[in-house]
JSON list of C-alpha atoms in Angstrom, two decimals:
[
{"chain": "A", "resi": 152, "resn": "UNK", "atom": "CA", "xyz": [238.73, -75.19, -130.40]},
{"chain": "A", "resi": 153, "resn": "UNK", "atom": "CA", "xyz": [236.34, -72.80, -128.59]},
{"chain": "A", "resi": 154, "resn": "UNK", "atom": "CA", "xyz": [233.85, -70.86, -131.49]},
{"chain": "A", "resi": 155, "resn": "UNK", "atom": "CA", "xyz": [231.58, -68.12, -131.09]},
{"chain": "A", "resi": 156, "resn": "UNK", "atom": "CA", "xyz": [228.52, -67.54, -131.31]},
{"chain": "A", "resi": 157, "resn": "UNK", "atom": "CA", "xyz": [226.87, -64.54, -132.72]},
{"chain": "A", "resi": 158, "resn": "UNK", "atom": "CA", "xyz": [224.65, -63.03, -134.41]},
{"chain": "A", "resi": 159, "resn": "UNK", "atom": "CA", "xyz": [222.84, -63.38, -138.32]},
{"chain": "A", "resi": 160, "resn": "UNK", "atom": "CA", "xyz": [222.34, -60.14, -140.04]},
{"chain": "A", "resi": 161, "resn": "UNK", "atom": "CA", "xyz": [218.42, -59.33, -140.95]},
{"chain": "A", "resi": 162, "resn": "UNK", "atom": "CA", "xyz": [218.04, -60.00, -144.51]},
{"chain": "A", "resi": 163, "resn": "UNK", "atom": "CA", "xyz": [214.85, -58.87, -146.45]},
{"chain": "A", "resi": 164, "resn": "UNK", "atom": "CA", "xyz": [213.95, -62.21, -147.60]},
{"chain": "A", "resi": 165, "resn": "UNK", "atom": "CA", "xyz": [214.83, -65.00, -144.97]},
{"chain": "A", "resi": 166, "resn": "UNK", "atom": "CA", "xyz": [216.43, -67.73, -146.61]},
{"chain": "A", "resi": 167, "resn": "UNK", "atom": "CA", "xyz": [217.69, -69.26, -143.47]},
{"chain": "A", "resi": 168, "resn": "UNK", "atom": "CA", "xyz": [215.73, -69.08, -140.12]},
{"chain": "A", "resi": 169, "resn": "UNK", "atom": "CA", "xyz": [218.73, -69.44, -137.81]},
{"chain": "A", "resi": 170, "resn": "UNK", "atom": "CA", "xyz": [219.31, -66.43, -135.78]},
{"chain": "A", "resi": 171, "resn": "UNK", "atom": "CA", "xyz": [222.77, -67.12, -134.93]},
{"chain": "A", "resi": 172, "resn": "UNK", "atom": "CA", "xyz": [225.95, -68.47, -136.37]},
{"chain": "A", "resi": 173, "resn": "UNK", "atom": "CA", "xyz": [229.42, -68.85, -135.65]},
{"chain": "A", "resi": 174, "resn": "UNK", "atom": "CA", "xyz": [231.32, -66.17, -135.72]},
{"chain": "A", "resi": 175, "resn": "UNK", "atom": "CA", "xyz": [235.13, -65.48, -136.90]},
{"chain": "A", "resi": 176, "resn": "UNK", "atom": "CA", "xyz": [236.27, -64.97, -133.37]},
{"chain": "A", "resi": 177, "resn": "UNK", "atom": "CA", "xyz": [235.88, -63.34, -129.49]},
{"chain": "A", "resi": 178, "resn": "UNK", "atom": "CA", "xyz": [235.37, -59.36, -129.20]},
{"chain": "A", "resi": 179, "resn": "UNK", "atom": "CA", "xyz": [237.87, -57.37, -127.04]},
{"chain": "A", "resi": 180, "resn": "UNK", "atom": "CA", "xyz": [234.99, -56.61, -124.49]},
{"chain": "A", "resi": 181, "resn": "UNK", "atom": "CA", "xyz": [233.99, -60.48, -123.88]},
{"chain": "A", "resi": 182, "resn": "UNK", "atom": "CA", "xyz": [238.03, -62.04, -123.52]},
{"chain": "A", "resi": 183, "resn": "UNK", "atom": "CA", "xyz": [238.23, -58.45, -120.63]},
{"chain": "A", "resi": 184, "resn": "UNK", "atom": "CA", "xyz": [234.72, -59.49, -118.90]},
{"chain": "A", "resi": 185, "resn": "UNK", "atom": "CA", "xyz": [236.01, -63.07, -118.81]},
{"chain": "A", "resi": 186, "resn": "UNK", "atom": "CA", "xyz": [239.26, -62.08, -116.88]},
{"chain": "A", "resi": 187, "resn": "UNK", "atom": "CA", "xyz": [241.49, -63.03, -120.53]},
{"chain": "A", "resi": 188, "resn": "UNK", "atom": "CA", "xyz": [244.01, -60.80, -121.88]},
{"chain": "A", "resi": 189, "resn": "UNK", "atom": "CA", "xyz": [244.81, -60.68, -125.28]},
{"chain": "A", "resi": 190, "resn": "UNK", "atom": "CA", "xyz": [248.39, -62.03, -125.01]},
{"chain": "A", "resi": 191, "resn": "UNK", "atom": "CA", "xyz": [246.96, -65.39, -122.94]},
{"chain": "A", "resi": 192, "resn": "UNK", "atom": "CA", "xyz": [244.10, -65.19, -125.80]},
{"chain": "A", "resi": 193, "resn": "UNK", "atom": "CA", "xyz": [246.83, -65.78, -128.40]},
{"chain": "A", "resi": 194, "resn": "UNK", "atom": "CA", "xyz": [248.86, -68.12, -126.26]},
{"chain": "A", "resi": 195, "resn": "UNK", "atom": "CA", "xyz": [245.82, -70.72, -126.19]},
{"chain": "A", "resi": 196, "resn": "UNK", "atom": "CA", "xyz": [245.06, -69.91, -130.42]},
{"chain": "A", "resi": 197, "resn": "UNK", "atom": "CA", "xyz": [241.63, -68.44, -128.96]},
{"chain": "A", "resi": 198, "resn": "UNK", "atom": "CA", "xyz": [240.33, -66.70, -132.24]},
{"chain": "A", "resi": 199, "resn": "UNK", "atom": "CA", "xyz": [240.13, -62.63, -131.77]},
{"chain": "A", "resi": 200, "resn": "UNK", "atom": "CA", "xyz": [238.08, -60.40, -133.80]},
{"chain": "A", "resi": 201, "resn": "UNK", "atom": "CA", "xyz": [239.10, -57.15, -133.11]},
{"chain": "A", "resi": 202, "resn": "UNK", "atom": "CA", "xyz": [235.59, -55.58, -135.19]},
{"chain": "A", "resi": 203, "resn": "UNK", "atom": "CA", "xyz": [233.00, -56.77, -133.27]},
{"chain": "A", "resi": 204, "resn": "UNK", "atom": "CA", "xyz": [232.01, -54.51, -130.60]},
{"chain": "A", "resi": 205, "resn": "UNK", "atom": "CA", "xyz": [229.03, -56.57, -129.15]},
{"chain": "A", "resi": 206, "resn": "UNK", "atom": "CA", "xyz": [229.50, -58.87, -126.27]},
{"chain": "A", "resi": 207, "resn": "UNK", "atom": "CA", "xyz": [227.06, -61.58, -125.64]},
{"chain": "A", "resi": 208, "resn": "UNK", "atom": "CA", "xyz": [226.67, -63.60, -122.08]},
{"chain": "A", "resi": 209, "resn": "UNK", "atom": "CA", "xyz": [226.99, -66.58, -123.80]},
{"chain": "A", "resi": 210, "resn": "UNK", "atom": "CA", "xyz": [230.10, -66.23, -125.48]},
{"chain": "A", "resi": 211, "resn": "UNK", "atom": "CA", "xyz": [231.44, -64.83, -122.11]},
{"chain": "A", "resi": 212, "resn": "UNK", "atom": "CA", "xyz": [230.61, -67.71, -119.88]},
{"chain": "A", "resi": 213, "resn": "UNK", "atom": "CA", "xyz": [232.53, -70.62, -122.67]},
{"chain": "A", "resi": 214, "resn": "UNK", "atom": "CA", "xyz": [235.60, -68.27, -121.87]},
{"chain": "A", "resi": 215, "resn": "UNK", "atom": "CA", "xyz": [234.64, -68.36, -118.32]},
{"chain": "A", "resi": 216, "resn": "UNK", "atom": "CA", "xyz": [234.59, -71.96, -118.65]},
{"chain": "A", "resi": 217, "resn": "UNK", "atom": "CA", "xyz": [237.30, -72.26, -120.60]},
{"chain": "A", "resi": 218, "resn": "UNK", "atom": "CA", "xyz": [239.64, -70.37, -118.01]},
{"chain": "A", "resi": 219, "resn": "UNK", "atom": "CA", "xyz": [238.30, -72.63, -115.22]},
{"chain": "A", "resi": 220, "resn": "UNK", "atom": "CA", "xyz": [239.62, -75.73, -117.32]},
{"chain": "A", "resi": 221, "resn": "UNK", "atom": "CA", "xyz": [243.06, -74.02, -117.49]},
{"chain": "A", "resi": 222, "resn": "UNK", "atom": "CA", "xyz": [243.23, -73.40, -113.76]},
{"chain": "A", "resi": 223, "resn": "UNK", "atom": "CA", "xyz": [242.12, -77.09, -112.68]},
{"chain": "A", "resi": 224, "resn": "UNK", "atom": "CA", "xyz": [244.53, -78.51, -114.87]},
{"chain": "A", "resi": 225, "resn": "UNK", "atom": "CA", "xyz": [247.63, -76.26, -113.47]},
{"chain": "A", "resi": 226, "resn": "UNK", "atom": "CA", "xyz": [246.38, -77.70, -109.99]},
{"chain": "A", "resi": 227, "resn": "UNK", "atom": "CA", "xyz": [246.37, -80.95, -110.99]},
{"chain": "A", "resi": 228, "resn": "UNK", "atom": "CA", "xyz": [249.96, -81.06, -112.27]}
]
C-alpha cells in the first residue's frame, strides 16, 4: 500500500521532533501532477484525501513511481 507523507502541525510545546508523518491519503493536486485520475486512484485502493490542498514533490514522484510499475507490468503480460 502506497502512504503519504506529510506534514506535522507546529505545536507550542514539541513533544515529538518529527516533522512529518503519514498522512490519511493523496491530495487532488498530487494524483493530477502525477498523470492519475481519481477513478484509476480508486481502482488501485490508492487512499484520497479530498482536504488537503498542499502537494509535496515527494508524495508526487511515489505516484510517479507507482504508475511506472503499472505500465511495465501491462508490457510484460
Amino acid at each position: 500500500m502506497v502512504e503519504p507523507i506529510v506534514k506535522r502541525p507546529h505545536y507550542r510545546f514539541e513533544i515529538r521532533k518529527k516533522d512529518t508523518k503519514i498522512g490519511k491519503g493523496f491530495s487532488l493536486k498530487e494524483l493530477k501532477e502525477s498523470g492519475f485520475s481519481v477513478q484509476e486512484a480508486k481502482k488501485l485502493r490508492v487512499r484520497i484525501d479530498k482536504r488537503r490542498k498542499t502537494s509535496y514533490p515527494e508524495n508526487v514522484e511515489v505516484l510517479k513511481k507507482l504508475k511506472e510499475q503499472l505500465q511495465q507490468k501491462k508490457q510484460a503480460q
